[in-house]
Amino acid sequence: MTRRRGKFRRGFPKARKGLTIIEVILAMIILTFGLLGMAGFSMTLSKQFKSSGKQETAALMVQSRIDSIASIRCQLLAASGTQTGTVTRLGVTERWSITDGDDIKTLLDSVTFTPRTQPLVYRSIIPCRD
């Protein structure tokens, strides 16, 4: 029993305001793990954005090649035979070959970029319109 103002009272002493050192340490540990998790996630997200930019560049290069081949007359292509080439832009390497067929042009286009180890290969058959 504790004595207060001349009377005996049962109970606990008046509650303290504030945090104990253990509560502060636990809060810091939880906060640290949360921040480390967010940092790891942001690094992964950054790599994803970088890779998607290269995929977009690769797709635009292939689409541009298809459009340029579609504009070539089949008679001109037949006279020159199979054409091949390689070009690198913005870290994306494109290798292509064009073959003349019966009223069609066949385009085989492969693009390579990091971090991919295998190239993306596109095969397009373009009809002759002349």
mmCIF file with all atom_site columns, C-alpha atoms in Angstrom:
data_model
loop_
_atom_site.group_PDB
_atom_site.id
_atom_site.type_symbol
_atom_site.label_atom_id
_atom_site.label_alt_id
_atom_site.label_comp_id
_atom_site.label_asym_id
_atom_site.label_entity_id
_atom_site.label_seq_id
_atom_site.pdbx_PDB_ins_code
_atom_site.Cartn_x
_atom_site.Cartn_y
_atom_site.Cartn_z
_atom_site.occupancy
_atom_site.B_iso_or_equiv
_atom_site.pdbx_formal_charge
_atom_site.auth_seq_id
_atom_site.auth_comp_id
_atom_site.auth_asym_id
_atom_site.auth_atom_id
_atom_site.pdbx_PDB_model_num
ATOM 1   C CA . MET A 1 1   ? 0.000  0.000   0.000    1.00 0.00 ? 1   MET A CA 1
ATOM 2   C CA . THR A 1 2   ? 1.144  3.453   -0.708   1.00 0.00 ? 2   THR A CA 1
ATOM 3   C CA . ARG A 1 3   ? 0.423  6.489   1.340    1.00 0.00 ? 3   ARG A CA 1
ATOM 4   C CA . ARG A 1 4   ? -0.898 9.545   -0.446   1.00 0.00 ? 4   ARG A CA 1
ATOM 5   C CA . ARG A 1 5   ? -2.225 12.659  1.148    1.00 0.00 ? 5   ARG A CA 1
ATOM 6   C CA . GLY A 1 6   ? -2.791 11.073  4.391    1.00 0.00 ? 6   GLY A CA 1
ATOM 7   C CA . LYS A 1 7   ? -4.790 8.144   3.052    1.00 0.00 ? 7   LYS A CA 1
ATOM 8   C CA . PHE A 1 8   ? -3.741 4.666   2.211    1.00 0.00 ? 8   PHE A CA 1
ATOM 9   C CA . ARG A 1 9   ? -4.486 3.729   -1.402   1.00 0.00 ? 9   ARG A CA 1
ATOM 10  C CA . ARG A 1 10  ? -4.123 0.474   -3.193   1.00 0.00 ? 10  ARG A CA 1
ATOM 11  C CA . GLY A 1 11  ? -2.955 0.337   -6.782   1.00 0.00 ? 11  GLY A CA 1
ATOM 12  C CA . PHE A 1 12  ? -0.119 1.122   -9.048   1.00 0.00 ? 12  PHE A CA 1
ATOM 13  C CA . PRO A 1 13  ? 1.993  4.206   -9.004   1.00 0.00 ? 13  PRO A CA 1
ATOM 14  C CA . LYS A 1 14  ? 1.042  6.937   -11.475  1.00 0.00 ? 14  LYS A CA 1
ATOM 15  C CA . ALA A 1 15  ? 1.805  5.895   -15.076  1.00 0.00 ? 15  ALA A CA 1
ATOM 16  C CA . ARG A 1 16  ? 4.911  7.398   -16.632  1.00 0.00 ? 16  ARG A CA 1
ATOM 17  C CA . LYS A 1 17  ? 4.666  9.298   -19.898  1.00 0.00 ? 17  LYS A CA 1
ATOM 18  C CA . GLY A 1 18  ? 7.118  8.555   -22.738  1.00 0.00 ? 18  GLY A CA 1
ATOM 19  C CA . LEU A 1 19  ? 8.874  5.498   -24.151  1.00 0.00 ? 19  LEU A CA 1
ATOM 20  C CA . THR A 1 20  ? 11.343 3.123   -22.601  1.00 0.00 ? 20  THR A CA 1
ATOM 21  C CA . ILE A 1 21  ? 14.716 2.488   -24.218  1.00 0.00 ? 21  ILE A CA 1
ATOM 22  C CA . ILE A 1 22  ? 13.611 -1.003  -25.310  1.00 0.00 ? 22  ILE A CA 1
ATOM 23  C CA . GLU A 1 23  ? 10.585 0.395   -27.119  1.00 0.00 ? 23  GLU A CA 1
ATOM 24  C CA . VAL A 1 24  ? 12.782 2.943   -28.912  1.00 0.00 ? 24  VAL A CA 1
ATOM 25  C CA . ILE A 1 25  ? 15.286 0.262   -29.988  1.00 0.00 ? 25  ILE A CA 1
ATOM 26  C CA . LEU A 1 26  ? 12.520 -2.032  -31.276  1.00 0.00 ? 26  LEU A CA 1
ATOM 27  C CA . ALA A 1 27  ? 10.958 0.835   -33.217  1.00 0.00 ? 27  ALA A CA 1
ATOM 28  C CA . MET A 1 28  ? 14.346 1.641   -34.787  1.00 0.00 ? 28  MET A CA 1
ATOM 29  C CA . ILE A 1 29  ? 14.907 -2.004  -35.778  1.00 0.00 ? 29  ILE A CA 1
ATOM 30  C CA . ILE A 1 30  ? 11.469 -2.254  -37.411  1.00 0.00 ? 30  ILE A CA 1
ATOM 31  C CA . LEU A 1 31  ? 11.993 1.037   -39.221  1.00 0.00 ? 31  LEU A CA 1
ATOM 32  C CA . THR A 1 32  ? 15.441 -0.089  -40.454  1.00 0.00 ? 32  THR A CA 1
ATOM 33  C CA . PHE A 1 33  ? 14.077 -3.329  -41.915  1.00 0.00 ? 33  PHE A CA 1
ATOM 34  C CA . GLY A 1 34  ? 11.283 -1.429  -43.618  1.00 0.00 ? 34  GLY A CA 1
ATOM 35  C CA . LEU A 1 35  ? 13.680 1.079   -45.169  1.00 0.00 ? 35  LEU A CA 1
ATOM 36  C CA . LEU A 1 36  ? 16.044 -1.673  -46.349  1.00 0.00 ? 36  LEU A CA 1
ATOM 37  C CA . GLY A 1 37  ? 13.139 -3.473  -48.001  1.00 0.00 ? 37  GLY A CA 1
ATOM 38  C CA . MET A 1 38  ? 12.053 -0.290  -49.770  1.00 0.00 ? 38  MET A CA 1
ATOM 39  C CA . ALA A 1 39  ? 15.625 0.352   -50.973  1.00 0.00 ? 39  ALA A CA 1
ATOM 40  C CA . GLY A 1 40  ? 15.887 -3.163  -52.431  1.00 0.00 ? 40  GLY A CA 1
ATOM 41  C CA . PHE A 1 41  ? 12.528 -2.778  -54.141  1.00 0.00 ? 41  PHE A CA 1
ATOM 42  C CA . SER A 1 42  ? 13.529 0.560   -55.677  1.00 0.00 ? 42  SER A CA 1
ATOM 43  C CA . MET A 1 43  ? 16.734 -0.975  -57.094  1.00 0.00 ? 43  MET A CA 1
ATOM 44  C CA . THR A 1 44  ? 14.729 -3.796  -58.698  1.00 0.00 ? 44  THR A CA 1
ATOM 45  C CA . LEU A 1 45  ? 12.247 -1.315  -60.090  1.00 0.00 ? 45  LEU A CA 1
ATOM 46  C CA . SER A 1 46  ? 15.063 0.799   -61.547  1.00 0.00 ? 46  SER A CA 1
ATOM 47  C CA . LYS A 1 47  ? 16.500 -2.244  -63.362  1.00 0.00 ? 47  LYS A CA 1
ATOM 48  C CA . GLN A 1 48  ? 13.045 -3.074  -64.729  1.00 0.00 ? 48  GLN A CA 1
ATOM 49  C CA . PHE A 1 49  ? 12.599 0.440   -66.119  1.00 0.00 ? 49  PHE A CA 1
ATOM 50  C CA . LYS A 1 50  ? 16.033 0.346   -67.762  1.00 0.00 ? 50  LYS A CA 1
ATOM 51  C CA . SER A 1 51  ? 15.316 -3.033  -69.377  1.00 0.00 ? 51  SER A CA 1
ATOM 52  C CA . SER A 1 52  ? 11.887 -1.933  -70.615  1.00 0.00 ? 52  SER A CA 1
ATOM 53  C CA . GLY A 1 53  ? 13.478 1.109   -72.285  1.00 0.00 ? 53  GLY A CA 1
ATOM 54  C CA . LYS A 1 54  ? 15.811 -1.165  -74.255  1.00 0.00 ? 54  LYS A CA 1
ATOM 55  C CA . GLN A 1 55  ? 12.910 -3.453  -75.198  1.00 0.00 ? 55  GLN A CA 1
ATOM 56  C CA . GLU A 1 56  ? 11.042 -0.429  -76.506  1.00 0.00 ? 56  GLU A CA 1
ATOM 57  C CA . THR A 1 57  ? 14.078 0.645   -78.541  1.00 0.00 ? 57  THR A CA 1
ATOM 58  C CA . ALA A 1 58  ? 14.390 -2.890  -79.958  1.00 0.00 ? 58  ALA A CA 1
ATOM 59  C CA . ALA A 1 59  ? 10.715 -2.971  -80.962  1.00 0.00 ? 59  ALA A CA 1
ATOM 60  C CA . LEU A 1 60  ? 10.981 0.442   -82.625  1.00 0.00 ? 60  LEU A CA 1
ATOM 61  C CA . MET A 1 61  ? 14.088 -0.648  -84.564  1.00 0.00 ? 61  MET A CA 1
ATOM 62  C CA . VAL A 1 62  ? 12.342 -3.770  -85.866  1.00 0.00 ? 62  VAL A CA 1
ATOM 63  C CA . GLN A 1 63  ? 9.197  -1.836  -86.798  1.00 0.00 ? 63  GLN A CA 1
ATOM 64  C CA . SER A 1 64  ? 11.304 0.755   -88.605  1.00 0.00 ? 64  SER A CA 1
ATOM 65  C CA . ARG A 1 65  ? 13.114 -2.007  -90.533  1.00 0.00 ? 65  ARG A CA 1
ATOM 66  C CA . ILE A 1 66  ? 9.804  -3.608  -91.546  1.00 0.00 ? 66  ILE A CA 1
ATOM 67  C CA . ASP A 1 67  ? 8.459  -0.260  -92.746  1.00 0.00 ? 67  ASP A CA 1
ATOM 68  C CA . SER A 1 68  ? 11.598 0.484   -94.762  1.00 0.00 ? 68  SER A CA 1
ATOM 69  C CA . ILE A 1 69  ? 11.611 -2.993  -96.374  1.00 0.00 ? 69  ILE A CA 1
ATOM 70  C CA . ALA A 1 70  ? 7.923  -2.690  -97.260  1.00 0.00 ? 70  ALA A CA 1
ATOM 71  C CA . SER A 1 71  ? 8.740  0.438   -99.258  1.00 0.00 ? 71  SER A CA 1
ATOM 72  C CA . ILE A 1 72  ? 11.392 -1.318  -101.429 1.00 0.00 ? 72  ILE A CA 1
ATOM 73  C CA . ARG A 1 73  ? 10.113 -2.617  -104.758 1.00 0.00 ? 73  ARG A CA 1
ATOM 74  C CA . CYS A 1 74  ? 10.403 -6.381  -105.154 1.00 0.00 ? 74  CYS A CA 1
ATOM 75  C CA . GLN A 1 75  ? 12.044 -5.961  -108.580 1.00 0.00 ? 75  GLN A CA 1
ATOM 76  C CA . LEU A 1 76  ? 14.911 -3.996  -107.019 1.00 0.00 ? 76  LEU A CA 1
ATOM 77  C CA . LEU A 1 77  ? 15.357 -6.577  -104.278 1.00 0.00 ? 77  LEU A CA 1
ATOM 78  C CA . ALA A 1 78  ? 15.351 -9.495  -106.748 1.00 0.00 ? 78  ALA A CA 1
ATOM 79  C CA . ALA A 1 79  ? 18.164 -7.858  -108.717 1.00 0.00 ? 79  ALA A CA 1
ATOM 80  C CA . SER A 1 80  ? 20.386 -7.406  -105.670 1.00 0.00 ? 80  SER A CA 1
ATOM 81  C CA . GLY A 1 81  ? 19.765 -10.815 -104.030 1.00 0.00 ? 81  GLY A CA 1
ATOM 82  C CA . THR A 1 82  ? 19.874 -11.348 -100.267 1.00 0.00 ? 82  THR A CA 1
ATOM 83  C CA . GLN A 1 83  ? 20.777 -8.284  -98.259  1.00 0.00 ? 83  GLN A CA 1
ATOM 84  C CA . THR A 1 84  ? 22.147 -8.306  -94.724  1.00 0.00 ? 84  THR A CA 1
ATOM 85  C CA . GLY A 1 85  ? 23.212 -5.691  -92.226  1.00 0.00 ? 85  GLY A CA 1
ATOM 86  C CA . THR A 1 86  ? 23.992 -4.861  -88.628  1.00 0.00 ? 86  THR A CA 1
ATOM 87  C CA . VAL A 1 87  ? 23.341 -1.661  -86.717  1.00 0.00 ? 87  VAL A CA 1
ATOM 88  C CA . THR A 1 88  ? 23.709 -0.671  -83.051  1.00 0.00 ? 88  THR A CA 1
ATOM 89  C CA . ARG A 1 89  ? 21.709 2.140   -81.443  1.00 0.00 ? 89  ARG A CA 1
ATOM 90  C CA . LEU A 1 90  ? 21.303 3.017   -77.772  1.00 0.00 ? 90  LEU A CA 1
ATOM 91  C CA . GLY A 1 91  ? 22.841 -0.278  -76.621  1.00 0.00 ? 91  GLY A CA 1
ATOM 92  C CA . VAL A 1 92  ? 20.609 -2.417  -78.881  1.00 0.00 ? 92  VAL A CA 1
ATOM 93  C CA . THR A 1 93  ? 22.225 -4.425  -81.711  1.00 0.00 ? 93  THR A CA 1
ATOM 94  C CA . GLU A 1 94  ? 20.074 -5.333  -84.705  1.00 0.00 ? 94  GLU A CA 1
ATOM 95  C CA . ARG A 1 95  ? 21.062 -7.956  -87.301  1.00 0.00 ? 95  ARG A CA 1
ATOM 96  C CA . TRP A 1 96  ? 18.828 -8.366  -90.318  1.00 0.00 ? 96  TRP A CA 1
ATOM 97  C CA . SER A 1 97  ? 18.631 -10.198 -93.633  1.00 0.00 ? 97  SER A CA 1
ATOM 98  C CA . ILE A 1 98  ? 16.154 -9.764  -96.471  1.00 0.00 ? 98  ILE A CA 1
ATOM 99  C CA . THR A 1 99  ? 15.438 -12.547 -98.939  1.00 0.00 ? 99  THR A CA 1
ATOM 100 C CA . ASP A 1 100 ? 13.385 -12.250 -102.113 1.00 0.00 ? 100 ASP A CA 1
ATOM 101 C CA . GLY A 1 101 ? 10.742 -14.890 -102.723 1.00 0.00 ? 101 GLY A CA 1
ATOM 102 C CA . ASP A 1 102 ? 7.855  -15.365 -105.156 1.00 0.00 ? 102 ASP A CA 1
ATOM 103 C CA . ASP A 1 103 ? 5.910  -12.144 -104.708 1.00 0.00 ? 103 ASP A CA 1
ATOM 104 C CA . ILE A 1 104 ? 7.076  -11.826 -101.097 1.00 0.00 ? 104 ILE A CA 1
ATOM 105 C CA . LYS A 1 105 ? 10.001 -10.396 -99.173  1.00 0.00 ? 105 LYS A CA 1
ATOM 106 C CA . THR A 1 106 ? 11.172 -12.299 -96.103  1.00 0.00 ? 106 THR A CA 1
ATOM 107 C CA . LEU A 1 107 ? 12.785 -10.289 -93.321  1.00 0.00 ? 107 LEU A CA 1
ATOM 108 C CA . LEU A 1 108 ? 14.675 -12.058 -90.545  1.00 0.00 ? 108 LEU A CA 1
ATOM 109 C CA . ASP A 1 109 ? 15.520 -9.535  -87.831  1.00 0.00 ? 109 ASP A CA 1
ATOM 110 C CA . SER A 1 110 ? 17.208 -10.296 -84.500  1.00 0.00 ? 110 SER A CA 1
ATOM 111 C CA . VAL A 1 111 ? 17.876 -7.786  -81.733  1.00 0.00 ? 111 VAL A CA 1
ATOM 112 C CA . THR A 1 112 ? 20.224 -8.218  -78.790  1.00 0.00 ? 112 THR A CA 1
ATOM 113 C CA . PHE A 1 113 ? 20.576 -6.060  -75.687  1.00 0.00 ? 113 PHE A CA 1
ATOM 114 C CA . THR A 1 114 ? 21.687 -6.417  -72.080  1.00 0.00 ? 114 THR A CA 1
ATOM 115 C CA . PRO A 1 115 ? 20.646 -8.006  -69.756  1.00 0.00 ? 115 PRO A CA 1
ATOM 116 C CA . ARG A 1 116 ? 19.091 -10.502 -72.217  1.00 0.00 ? 116 ARG A CA 1
ATOM 117 C CA . THR A 1 117 ? 21.419 -13.345 -73.172  1.00 0.00 ? 117 THR A CA 1
ATOM 118 C CA . GLN A 1 118 ? 19.299 -14.658 -76.055  1.00 0.00 ? 118 GLN A CA 1
ATOM 119 C CA . PRO A 1 119 ? 18.376 -12.417 -79.003  1.00 0.00 ? 119 PRO A CA 1
ATOM 120 C CA . LEU A 1 120 ? 14.778 -11.600 -79.851  1.00 0.00 ? 120 LEU A CA 1
ATOM 121 C CA . VAL A 1 121 ? 14.144 -12.928 -83.366  1.00 0.00 ? 121 VAL A CA 1
ATOM 122 C CA . TYR A 1 122 ? 11.424 -11.580 -85.645  1.00 0.00 ? 122 TYR A CA 1
ATOM 123 C CA . ARG A 1 123 ? 10.493 -13.144 -88.963  1.00 0.00 ? 123 ARG A CA 1
ATOM 124 C CA . SER A 1 124 ? 8.261  -11.077 -91.204  1.00 0.00 ? 124 SER A CA 1
ATOM 125 C CA . ILE A 1 125 ? 6.813  -11.923 -94.591  1.00 0.00 ? 125 ILE A CA 1
ATOM 126 C CA . ILE A 1 126 ? 5.997  -8.820  -96.581  1.00 0.00 ? 126 ILE A CA 1
ATOM 127 C CA . PRO A 1 127 ? 3.885  -9.161  -99.744  1.00 0.00 ? 127 PRO A CA 1
ATOM 128 C CA . CYS A 1 128 ? 5.012  -7.433  -102.943 1.00 0.00 ? 128 CYS A CA 1
ATOM 129 C CA . ARG A 1 129 ? 2.672  -4.714  -104.125 1.00 0.00 ? 129 ARG A CA 1
ATOM 130 C CA . ASP A 1 130 ? 4.251  -3.781  -107.421 1.00 0.00 ? 130 ASP A CA 1
#
